[in-house]
XYZ file of C-alpha atoms in Angstrom:
330
model
C -10.858 23.525 -4.937
C -9.231 23.446 -8.516
C -9.035 19.732 -9.733
C -7.822 18.610 -13.198
C -11.147 16.337 -13.698
C -13.996 16.486 -16.075
C -16.855 15.315 -13.192
C -16.498 13.793 -10.330
C -18.756 10.873 -11.514
C -16.140 9.628 -14.200
C -12.885 10.361 -12.254
C -11.885 6.790 -11.972
C -13.249 5.535 -15.576
C -11.124 8.122 -17.081
C -7.916 7.481 -14.832
C -8.298 3.792 -16.173
C -8.693 4.957 -19.611
C -5.413 7.128 -19.417
C -3.562 4.183 -17.856
C -4.507 1.921 -20.624
C -3.257 4.368 -23.028
C 0.242 4.864 -21.235
C 0.754 1.003 -20.340
C 0.026 -1.557 -23.346
C 1.731 -4.156 -21.071
C -1.479 -3.789 -18.966
C -4.860 -5.234 -20.106
C -7.412 -2.537 -18.625
C -11.096 -3.320 -18.484
C -12.627 0.028 -17.807
C -16.085 -0.947 -17.670
C -15.564 -3.757 -15.241
C -12.767 -1.917 -13.425
C -10.103 -4.706 -13.564
C -6.245 -4.172 -14.470
C -4.506 -7.121 -15.196
C -1.020 -8.038 -16.592
C -1.069 -8.665 -20.102
C 0.844 -11.933 -20.025
C -1.712 -13.529 -17.644
C -2.530 -15.978 -16.978
C 1.227 -17.443 -16.575
C 1.382 -21.535 -16.429
C 2.519 -22.645 -13.207
C 2.676 -19.498 -11.308
C 0.295 -18.477 -8.284
C -1.330 -15.291 -9.105
C -1.682 -12.294 -6.783
C -4.837 -9.758 -6.839
C -5.170 -6.875 -4.738
C -7.518 -3.800 -4.871
C -9.094 -1.195 -2.830
C -10.785 2.201 -3.072
C -9.038 4.624 -5.925
C -7.154 8.007 -4.808
C -4.105 6.067 -3.430
C -2.355 5.652 -6.575
C -0.114 3.826 -7.502
C -1.512 1.315 -4.853
C -2.780 -0.964 -6.385
C -2.854 -0.901 -10.127
C 0.624 0.723 -10.665
C 1.743 -2.339 -8.996
C 0.716 -5.028 -11.560
C 3.232 -6.581 -13.799
C 5.889 -9.409 -13.610
C 7.390 -9.608 -9.703
C 4.352 -7.984 -8.212
C 0.634 -8.338 -8.902
C -1.261 -10.324 -11.773
C -4.333 -8.138 -11.012
C -5.902 -5.097 -9.342
C -9.363 -4.010 -8.642
C -9.766 0.035 -8.157
C -12.985 0.751 -6.369
C -14.613 4.108 -6.472
C -12.764 6.904 -4.725
C -12.065 5.956 -0.918
C -14.738 3.093 -1.844
C -13.929 -0.733 -1.536
C -13.742 -2.749 -4.803
C -17.048 -5.254 -5.108
C -16.753 -8.950 -5.184
C -17.518 -9.376 -8.718
C -14.698 -7.202 -9.556
C -12.282 -9.616 -7.481
C -13.825 -12.793 -8.940
C -13.467 -11.537 -12.536
C -9.674 -10.849 -11.605
C -9.144 -14.336 -10.167
C -10.326 -15.891 -12.767
C -8.175 -13.722 -15.430
C -5.285 -15.008 -13.840
C -5.672 -18.351 -12.215
C -3.473 -21.090 -14.093
C -4.527 -23.507 -11.665
C -1.625 -22.991 -9.153
C -4.064 -20.907 -6.760
C -4.684 -16.985 -6.395
C -3.504 -14.977 -3.377
C -5.970 -12.274 -2.324
C -3.743 -9.014 -0.469
C -6.498 -7.367 1.496
C -5.804 -3.913 3.493
C -7.635 -4.173 6.923
C -10.586 -1.828 6.467
C -13.894 -3.320 6.652
C -15.269 -2.871 3.320
C -12.502 -4.643 1.790
C -12.207 -7.485 4.128
C -15.850 -8.506 3.520
C -15.752 -7.734 -0.048
C -12.873 -10.188 -0.649
C -13.939 -12.684 1.844
C -17.339 -13.092 -0.415
C -15.046 -12.929 -3.462
C -12.927 -15.845 -1.982
C -16.262 -18.117 -1.470
C -17.506 -17.147 -4.938
C -13.952 -17.854 -6.507
C -13.578 -21.355 -4.927
C -17.366 -22.134 -6.401
C -15.884 -21.476 -9.565
C -12.964 -23.991 -8.752
C -10.530 -21.396 -7.999
C -8.065 -21.894 -5.161
C -7.912 -19.034 -2.734
C -5.840 -17.844 -0.001
C -5.951 -14.446 1.470
C -3.620 -12.574 3.793
C -4.577 -8.974 5.709
C -2.285 -6.361 5.845
C -2.695 -4.361 9.097
C 0.622 -2.289 9.805
C -0.571 1.038 11.190
C 0.587 1.519 14.839
C -0.841 4.592 15.150
C -4.272 3.547 16.417
C -6.080 0.068 17.619
C -9.000 0.962 15.465
C -10.206 3.541 13.404
C -13.592 4.620 11.609
C -13.093 2.071 8.775
C -11.625 -0.921 10.689
C -11.268 -3.151 13.359
C -7.784 -3.633 14.431
C -4.753 -2.027 12.602
C -5.158 -0.338 9.469
C -3.606 -1.453 6.093
C -1.170 0.996 4.835
C 2.475 0.875 3.674
C 3.225 -2.203 4.276
C 0.690 -3.134 1.354
C 3.712 -2.545 -1.210
C 6.191 -4.425 0.841
C 3.823 -7.842 0.804
C 3.208 -7.188 -2.611
C 6.553 -6.994 -3.845
C 7.789 -9.903 -1.718
C 5.083 -12.454 -2.347
C 5.045 -11.278 -5.967
C 8.556 -12.145 -6.411
C 8.011 -15.466 -4.718
C 5.254 -16.308 -6.906
C 7.323 -15.276 -9.625
C 10.039 -17.667 -8.425
C 7.692 -20.971 -8.743
C 6.831 -21.182 -5.140
C 3.577 -22.696 -4.521
C 0.307 -20.713 -3.159
C 1.204 -21.701 0.717
C 4.819 -20.694 0.612
C 3.665 -17.526 -1.114
C 1.024 -17.140 1.313
C 3.231 -17.451 4.207
C 5.735 -15.263 2.863
C 3.077 -12.712 2.530
C 2.010 -13.309 6.386
C 5.431 -12.796 7.391
C 6.085 -9.804 5.797
C 3.261 -8.083 7.272
C 4.036 -9.492 10.635
C 7.522 -7.877 10.256
C 6.244 -4.467 9.001
C 4.930 -1.265 10.716
C 3.901 2.275 9.890
C 3.226 5.394 10.900
C 1.850 8.378 9.290
C 1.286 12.379 9.705
C -0.856 14.945 7.752
C 0.066 18.116 7.127
C -2.979 19.141 5.148
C -6.608 17.096 4.485
C -7.262 15.314 1.595
C -9.723 16.433 -1.150
C -12.035 13.713 -2.793
C -13.873 14.789 -6.264
C -17.136 14.334 -4.810
C -16.954 16.455 -2.357
C -14.569 19.355 -4.037
C -13.294 19.948 -0.404
C -11.116 19.317 2.477
C -12.512 15.743 3.961
C -11.545 16.896 7.537
C -10.819 20.049 9.165
C -7.151 20.245 10.089
C -6.436 23.961 11.098
C -3.573 26.043 9.491
C -0.304 25.813 11.656
C -1.075 22.259 13.187
C -0.263 18.564 11.784
C -2.307 15.354 12.259
C -0.055 12.579 13.809
C -1.048 9.247 12.994
C -3.229 10.042 10.215
C -5.052 7.157 8.171
C -4.916 7.130 4.149
C -8.592 8.144 3.923
C -7.837 11.121 6.492
C -8.957 8.937 9.541
C -8.038 10.562 12.727
C -4.673 9.776 14.233
C -3.079 9.792 17.988
C -2.931 13.679 18.653
C -2.903 16.858 16.824
C -0.058 19.158 17.580
C 1.465 22.865 16.299
C 3.704 22.059 13.117
C 6.806 20.468 13.940
C 9.974 20.356 12.055
C 11.212 17.439 9.833
C 13.524 16.428 12.221
C 10.855 16.465 14.986
C 8.198 14.600 13.115
C 10.981 11.680 12.348
C 11.719 11.363 16.131
C 7.926 10.858 16.774
C 6.840 8.488 13.777
C 10.054 6.316 13.983
C 10.232 5.897 17.362
C 6.564 5.078 16.952
C 7.425 2.481 14.878
C 10.052 1.045 16.843
C 8.216 0.956 19.916
C 6.003 -1.661 18.422
C 8.242 -3.415 16.035
C 11.651 -3.717 17.800
C 13.362 -5.171 14.852
C 16.437 -7.697 15.218
C 17.269 -7.628 11.725
C 18.153 -5.196 9.082
C 15.083 -3.009 7.434
C 13.564 -2.421 4.668
C 12.592 1.553 4.767
C 9.467 3.165 3.141
C 9.511 7.047 3.062
C 6.157 7.350 1.262
C 4.813 10.740 0.332
C 0.693 10.862 1.000
C 0.224 12.723 -2.597
C 0.971 16.327 -2.100
C 4.401 16.466 -0.881
C 7.307 17.115 -3.250
C 10.285 14.703 -3.427
C 12.646 17.986 -2.221
C 10.576 17.424 1.165
C 10.661 13.514 1.211
C 14.358 13.450 0.929
C 15.007 15.664 3.480
C 12.511 13.897 5.567
C 14.455 10.301 4.891
C 17.474 12.059 5.725
C 15.908 12.452 9.211
C 14.481 8.983 9.213
C 17.928 7.622 8.283
C 19.293 9.829 11.353
C 16.831 8.337 14.014
C 17.394 4.587 12.774
C 21.166 5.200 13.002
C 20.897 6.732 16.725
C 18.540 3.540 17.518
C 21.374 1.198 16.082
C 18.832 -0.139 13.717
C 20.512 -0.951 10.244
C 18.706 -0.193 6.877
C 19.358 -2.738 4.081
C 17.224 -0.877 1.293
C 15.282 2.470 0.723
C 12.508 3.316 -1.175
C 11.431 7.323 -1.007
C 8.406 8.508 -3.286
C 4.730 8.202 -3.636
C 3.587 5.074 -3.242
C 0.621 4.630 -0.886
C -1.102 8.027 -1.352
C -4.322 10.071 -0.025
C -5.243 11.866 -2.990
C -3.685 15.520 -2.437
C -3.159 15.279 1.101
C 0.301 16.766 1.975
C 2.312 14.569 4.754
C 4.395 11.606 4.726
C 4.459 8.019 6.588
C 7.296 5.822 7.318
C 7.206 1.917 6.966
C 9.520 -0.350 8.454
C 10.111 -4.122 7.439
C 12.398 -6.428 9.415
C 14.043 -8.771 6.579
C 16.095 -11.349 6.484
C 18.297 -12.798 3.598
C 15.588 -14.594 1.797
C 13.164 -11.457 2.208
C 16.039 -9.161 1.125
C 16.679 -11.545 -2.144
C 12.972 -11.488 -2.873
C 12.936 -7.467 -2.586
C 15.883 -7.308 -5.260
C 14.436 -9.934 -7.505
C 13.521 -7.811 -10.779
C 10.111 -6.149 -10.964
C 8.324 -4.310 -14.017
C 5.283 -2.190 -13.292
C 4.098 1.129 -13.879
C 5.298 2.309 -10.349
C 8.230 -0.057 -9.361
C 11.021 -1.013 -12.113
C 14.336 -2.260 -11.228
C 16.396 -5.521 -12.212
C 14.897 -5.627 -15.986
Protein backbone atom coordinates (compact mmCIF):
# COMPACT_ATOMS: atom_id res chain seq x y z
CA UNK A 1 0.00 0.00 0.00
CA UNK A 2 1.32 3.47 -0.89
CA UNK A 3 1.24 5.91 2.04
CA UNK A 4 2.48 9.48 2.36
CA UNK A 5 4.72 8.78 5.35
CA UNK A 6 8.39 8.44 6.25
CA UNK A 7 8.34 5.42 8.54
CA UNK A 8 5.48 3.92 10.50
CA UNK A 9 7.18 4.60 13.83
CA UNK A 10 7.12 8.40 13.41
CA UNK A 11 3.69 8.88 11.81
CA UNK A 12 2.05 10.52 14.83
CA UNK A 13 5.03 12.72 15.70
CA UNK A 14 5.37 13.85 12.09
CA UNK A 15 1.66 14.73 11.93
CA UNK A 16 1.90 16.71 15.17
CA UNK A 17 4.90 18.67 13.87
CA UNK A 18 2.93 19.49 10.75
CA UNK A 19 -0.09 20.52 12.77
CA UNK A 20 2.05 22.84 14.90
CA UNK A 21 3.43 24.50 11.79
CA UNK A 22 -0.04 24.98 10.28
CA UNK A 23 -1.81 26.20 13.43
CA UNK A 24 0.15 28.72 15.53
CA UNK A 25 -3.00 29.29 17.57
CA UNK A 26 -2.29 25.89 19.15
CA UNK A 27 0.50 24.78 21.46
CA UNK A 28 1.55 21.33 20.25
CA UNK A 29 3.84 19.32 22.53
CA UNK A 30 5.15 16.72 20.09
CA UNK A 31 7.25 14.82 22.63
CA UNK A 32 4.49 14.47 25.24
CA UNK A 33 1.65 14.21 22.69
CA UNK A 34 -0.58 17.02 23.95
CA UNK A 35 -2.40 19.68 21.88
CA UNK A 36 -3.56 22.77 23.81
CA UNK A 37 -5.30 25.99 22.78
CA UNK A 38 -2.64 28.67 23.10
CA UNK A 39 -4.69 30.95 25.39
CA UNK A 40 -5.24 28.21 27.99
CA UNK A 41 -5.94 28.27 30.83
CA UNK A 42 -8.80 30.72 30.41
CA UNK A 43 -9.63 32.33 33.75
CA UNK A 44 -12.88 31.11 35.29
CA UNK A 45 -13.68 28.75 32.41
CA UNK A 46 -14.33 25.01 32.64
CA UNK A 47 -11.81 23.19 30.46
CA UNK A 48 -12.61 20.27 28.13
CA UNK A 49 -10.04 17.54 27.47
CA UNK A 50 -10.51 14.62 25.12
CA UNK A 51 -8.33 12.22 23.20
CA UNK A 52 -7.98 8.80 21.68
CA UNK A 53 -5.97 6.87 19.18
CA UNK A 54 -4.65 8.69 16.15
CA UNK A 55 -6.13 7.82 12.77
CA UNK A 56 -9.52 9.46 13.38
CA UNK A 57 -8.50 12.99 12.37
CA UNK A 58 -9.67 15.67 12.69
CA UNK A 59 -10.98 14.09 15.91
CA UNK A 60 -9.73 15.15 18.48
CA UNK A 61 -6.86 17.55 17.83
CA UNK A 62 -8.73 19.32 15.05
CA UNK A 63 -11.40 20.31 17.56
CA UNK A 64 -9.11 22.16 19.98
CA UNK A 65 -9.86 25.86 20.18
CA UNK A 66 -12.43 28.43 21.31
CA UNK A 67 -15.90 26.92 21.40
CA UNK A 68 -14.77 23.30 21.67
CA UNK A 69 -11.89 21.50 23.38
CA UNK A 70 -9.23 23.07 25.56
CA UNK A 71 -6.81 20.21 24.91
CA UNK A 72 -6.52 16.85 23.17
CA UNK A 73 -4.29 13.85 23.73
CA UNK A 74 -3.44 11.78 20.62
CA UNK A 75 -2.33 8.19 21.18
CA UNK A 76 -0.56 6.00 18.69
CA UNK A 77 -2.67 4.87 15.73
CA UNK A 78 -5.85 3.22 17.04
CA UNK A 79 -4.28 3.10 20.54
CA UNK A 80 -5.45 4.96 23.63
CA UNK A 81 -3.34 7.81 24.96
CA UNK A 82 -1.76 7.12 28.34
CA UNK A 83 -2.82 8.67 31.67
CA UNK A 84 0.29 10.88 31.87
CA UNK A 85 -0.80 12.65 28.67
CA UNK A 86 -4.26 13.30 30.06
CA UNK A 87 -2.97 14.61 33.39
CA UNK A 88 -0.49 16.87 31.60
CA UNK A 89 -3.31 18.21 29.42
CA UNK A 90 -5.62 18.77 32.40
CA UNK A 91 -2.90 20.65 34.29
CA UNK A 92 -2.19 22.85 31.26
CA UNK A 93 -5.79 23.98 30.85
CA UNK A 94 -7.26 24.01 34.36
CA UNK A 95 -8.12 27.51 35.56
CA UNK A 96 -9.55 26.32 38.86
CA UNK A 97 -13.07 25.90 37.45
CA UNK A 98 -12.58 22.18 36.77
CA UNK A 99 -11.96 19.92 33.79
CA UNK A 100 -14.40 17.72 31.87
CA UNK A 101 -12.96 14.58 30.28
CA UNK A 102 -14.84 13.51 27.13
CA UNK A 103 -14.22 9.78 26.66
CA UNK A 104 -15.25 7.53 23.79
CA UNK A 105 -16.42 4.13 24.99
CA UNK A 106 -13.41 1.96 24.18
CA UNK A 107 -11.90 -0.11 26.96
CA UNK A 108 -8.40 1.40 26.79
CA UNK A 109 -9.71 4.96 26.69
CA UNK A 110 -12.07 4.36 29.61
CA UNK A 111 -9.42 2.75 31.84
CA UNK A 112 -6.76 5.36 31.09
CA UNK A 113 -9.07 8.35 31.52
CA UNK A 114 -10.34 6.88 34.82
CA UNK A 115 -6.77 6.56 36.04
CA UNK A 116 -5.94 10.06 34.81
CA UNK A 117 -8.94 11.51 36.66
CA UNK A 118 -7.69 10.01 39.92
CA UNK A 119 -4.16 11.33 39.35
CA UNK A 120 -5.44 14.78 38.40
CA UNK A 121 -7.64 14.97 41.48
CA UNK A 122 -4.60 14.05 43.59
CA UNK A 123 -3.01 17.21 42.13
CA UNK A 124 -6.02 19.30 43.18
CA UNK A 125 -7.77 19.43 39.79
CA UNK A 126 -11.54 18.93 39.90
CA UNK A 127 -12.48 16.43 37.19
CA UNK A 128 -15.78 15.23 35.74
CA UNK A 129 -16.17 12.62 32.99
CA UNK A 130 -18.72 11.91 30.27
CA UNK A 131 -18.75 8.67 28.27
CA UNK A 132 -19.78 8.78 24.61
CA UNK A 133 -21.54 5.58 23.49
CA UNK A 134 -23.76 6.44 20.54
CA UNK A 135 -23.22 3.60 18.03
CA UNK A 136 -26.40 1.53 17.62
CA UNK A 137 -24.82 -1.06 15.31
CA UNK A 138 -23.84 -3.59 17.99
CA UNK A 139 -24.29 -3.99 21.74
CA UNK A 140 -20.66 -4.99 22.37
CA UNK A 141 -17.57 -5.15 20.16
CA UNK A 142 -13.93 -6.15 20.08
CA UNK A 143 -12.88 -3.04 22.02
CA UNK A 144 -15.88 -2.17 24.16
CA UNK A 145 -18.33 -3.26 26.78
CA UNK A 146 -21.52 -1.65 25.56
CA UNK A 147 -21.93 0.69 22.62
CA UNK A 148 -18.99 2.23 20.82
CA UNK A 149 -18.32 5.98 20.84
CA UNK A 150 -18.35 7.45 17.34
CA UNK A 151 -19.86 10.48 15.58
CA UNK A 152 -21.69 11.89 18.61
CA UNK A 153 -18.28 12.76 20.04
CA UNK A 154 -18.27 15.80 17.76
CA UNK A 155 -21.66 16.92 19.06
CA UNK A 156 -20.63 16.43 22.70
CA UNK A 157 -17.40 18.37 22.24
CA UNK A 158 -19.07 21.22 20.34
CA UNK A 159 -22.10 21.68 22.59
CA UNK A 160 -20.29 21.17 25.90
CA UNK A 161 -17.46 23.38 24.63
CA UNK A 162 -19.92 26.17 23.88
CA UNK A 163 -21.45 25.76 27.33
CA UNK A 164 -18.02 26.06 28.93
CA UNK A 165 -17.19 29.15 26.86
CA UNK A 166 -20.48 30.68 28.00
CA UNK A 167 -19.20 30.47 31.58
CA UNK A 168 -21.36 27.61 32.82
CA UNK A 169 -20.04 25.73 35.88
CA UNK A 170 -18.58 22.23 35.66
CA UNK A 171 -21.72 20.44 36.83
CA UNK A 172 -23.81 22.20 34.19
CA UNK A 173 -21.30 21.56 31.40
CA UNK A 174 -21.17 17.88 32.40
CA UNK A 175 -24.98 17.66 32.43
CA UNK A 176 -25.18 19.14 28.91
CA UNK A 177 -22.54 16.71 27.64
CA UNK A 178 -24.46 13.77 29.07
CA UNK A 179 -27.72 15.05 27.62
CA UNK A 180 -26.14 15.35 24.18
CA UNK A 181 -24.82 11.81 24.35
CA UNK A 182 -28.18 10.48 25.52
CA UNK A 183 -29.86 12.31 22.62
CA UNK A 184 -27.51 11.05 19.87
CA UNK A 185 -27.18 7.82 17.89
CA UNK A 186 -24.92 6.75 15.01
CA UNK A 187 -24.56 4.03 12.40
CA UNK A 188 -21.59 3.48 10.07
CA UNK A 189 -21.00 1.64 6.80
CA UNK A 190 -17.65 0.55 5.32
CA UNK A 191 -17.05 0.13 1.60
CA UNK A 192 -13.41 -0.80 2.13
CA UNK A 193 -11.06 -1.69 4.98
CA UNK A 194 -8.64 0.82 6.50
CA UNK A 195 -4.85 0.54 6.37
CA UNK A 196 -2.68 1.19 9.43
CA UNK A 197 0.88 2.41 8.83
CA UNK A 198 2.33 -0.40 10.96
CA UNK A 199 0.52 -3.13 9.03
CA UNK A 200 0.83 -1.56 5.61
CA UNK A 201 -2.24 -3.42 4.37
CA UNK A 202 -5.97 -3.76 5.06
CA UNK A 203 -6.82 -4.34 8.72
CA UNK A 204 -9.67 -6.70 7.85
CA UNK A 205 -10.89 -8.62 4.85
CA UNK A 206 -13.79 -7.06 2.97
CA UNK A 207 -14.21 -8.80 -0.38
CA UNK A 208 -14.71 -6.79 -3.53
CA UNK A 209 -18.38 -6.16 -4.16
CA UNK A 210 -19.36 -6.29 -0.46
CA UNK A 211 -19.90 -3.73 2.30
CA UNK A 212 -19.96 -3.89 6.11
CA UNK A 213 -23.13 -2.54 7.72
CA UNK A 214 -22.50 -1.16 11.19
CA UNK A 215 -18.70 -1.03 11.04
CA UNK A 216 -16.74 0.53 13.91
CA UNK A 217 -14.18 3.29 13.50
CA UNK A 218 -11.32 0.82 14.02
CA UNK A 219 -12.74 -1.60 11.50
CA UNK A 220 -14.65 -3.63 14.10
CA UNK A 221 -17.32 -5.92 12.67
CA UNK A 222 -20.84 -4.57 12.30
CA UNK A 223 -24.22 -6.24 12.00
CA UNK A 224 -23.80 -7.96 8.66
CA UNK A 225 -22.16 -7.97 5.25
CA UNK A 226 -24.11 -7.58 2.06
CA UNK A 227 -23.42 -7.20 -1.64
CA UNK A 228 -22.75 -3.57 -2.55
CA UNK A 229 -25.83 -1.36 -2.24
CA UNK A 230 -26.79 1.98 -3.77
CA UNK A 231 -26.51 5.22 -1.81
CA UNK A 232 -30.30 5.22 -1.53
CA UNK A 233 -30.38 1.69 -0.08
CA UNK A 234 -27.56 2.43 2.38
CA UNK A 235 -29.32 5.59 3.58
CA UNK A 236 -32.56 3.66 4.14
CA UNK A 237 -30.72 1.03 6.21
CA UNK A 238 -28.54 3.41 8.25
CA UNK A 239 -31.16 6.03 9.07
CA UNK A 240 -33.77 3.46 9.97
CA UNK A 241 -31.27 1.72 12.27
CA UNK A 242 -30.70 5.01 14.09
CA UNK A 243 -34.38 5.94 14.27
CA UNK A 244 -35.36 2.52 15.63
CA UNK A 245 -33.30 3.40 18.70
CA UNK A 246 -33.51 7.20 18.98
CA UNK A 247 -37.18 7.95 18.14
CA UNK A 248 -36.70 11.76 18.19
CA UNK A 249 -39.57 14.04 19.18
CA UNK A 250 -37.65 17.26 18.44
CA UNK A 251 -35.64 18.46 15.43
CA UNK A 252 -32.20 16.90 15.02
CA UNK A 253 -28.65 17.84 14.23
CA UNK A 254 -27.42 15.67 11.37
CA UNK A 255 -23.82 14.63 10.79
CA UNK A 256 -23.09 12.83 7.51
CA UNK A 257 -19.54 11.78 8.20
CA UNK A 258 -16.95 10.35 5.84
CA UNK A 259 -14.67 7.58 7.08
CA UNK A 260 -11.58 9.11 5.51
CA UNK A 261 -11.50 8.05 1.85
CA UNK A 262 -14.96 9.02 0.66
CA UNK A 263 -15.03 12.12 -1.59
CA UNK A 264 -17.36 14.99 -0.82
CA UNK A 265 -19.11 14.35 -4.13
CA UNK A 266 -20.29 11.03 -2.74
CA UNK A 267 -20.96 12.36 0.77
CA UNK A 268 -23.22 15.14 -0.49
CA UNK A 269 -25.08 12.66 -2.67
CA UNK A 270 -25.45 10.40 0.37
CA UNK A 271 -26.67 13.36 2.41
CA UNK A 272 -29.44 13.93 -0.14
CA UNK A 273 -30.62 10.36 0.42
CA UNK A 274 -30.35 10.65 4.21
CA UNK A 275 -32.42 13.84 4.12
CA UNK A 276 -35.01 12.06 1.95
CA UNK A 277 -35.40 9.29 4.53
CA UNK A 278 -35.74 11.80 7.38
CA UNK A 279 -38.45 13.70 5.47
CA UNK A 280 -40.27 10.43 4.83
CA UNK A 281 -40.05 9.56 8.54
CA UNK A 282 -41.24 13.02 9.61
CA UNK A 283 -38.00 14.03 11.34
CA UNK A 284 -37.14 17.75 10.89
CA UNK A 285 -33.44 18.57 10.48
CA UNK A 286 -32.32 21.74 12.27
CA UNK A 287 -28.68 21.76 11.09
CA UNK A 288 -26.56 19.57 8.82
CA UNK A 289 -22.81 18.96 8.78
CA UNK A 290 -21.23 16.97 5.93
CA UNK A 291 -17.58 15.96 5.70
CA UNK A 292 -14.76 13.84 7.12
CA UNK A 293 -14.76 14.51 10.86
CA UNK A 294 -14.56 11.16 12.72
CA UNK A 295 -12.51 9.04 10.36
CA UNK A 296 -10.86 5.66 10.17
CA UNK A 297 -7.63 6.39 8.29
CA UNK A 298 -8.28 5.56 4.62
CA UNK A 299 -11.52 3.65 5.02
CA UNK A 300 -14.13 4.29 2.34
CA UNK A 301 -17.63 4.63 3.76
CA UNK A 302 -19.79 6.92 5.83
CA UNK A 303 -21.68 7.21 9.08
CA UNK A 304 -24.90 8.95 10.04
CA UNK A 305 -25.32 10.62 13.43
CA UNK A 306 -28.53 12.23 14.65
CA UNK A 307 -28.79 14.32 17.82
CA UNK A 308 -32.16 15.49 19.09
CA UNK A 309 -31.98 19.13 20.14
CA UNK A 310 -34.05 21.72 21.96
CA UNK A 311 -33.66 25.51 21.80
CA UNK A 312 -30.78 25.54 24.29
CA UNK A 313 -28.77 22.89 22.47
CA UNK A 314 -29.41 24.56 19.13
CA UNK A 315 -28.10 27.87 20.51
CA UNK A 316 -24.98 26.09 21.73
CA UNK A 317 -24.50 24.51 18.30
CA UNK A 318 -24.77 27.91 16.60
CA UNK A 319 -22.39 29.55 19.09
CA UNK A 320 -19.02 30.64 17.63
CA UNK A 321 -16.31 28.03 17.21
CA UNK A 322 -12.75 28.45 15.99
CA UNK A 323 -10.77 25.23 15.55
CA UNK A 324 -8.69 23.66 12.83
CA UNK A 325 -11.65 21.57 11.62
CA UNK A 326 -14.76 23.52 12.64
CA UNK A 327 -15.12 27.28 12.33
CA UNK A 328 -18.17 29.54 12.24
CA UNK A 329 -19.53 32.68 13.87
CA UNK A 330 -16.07 34.25 14.25
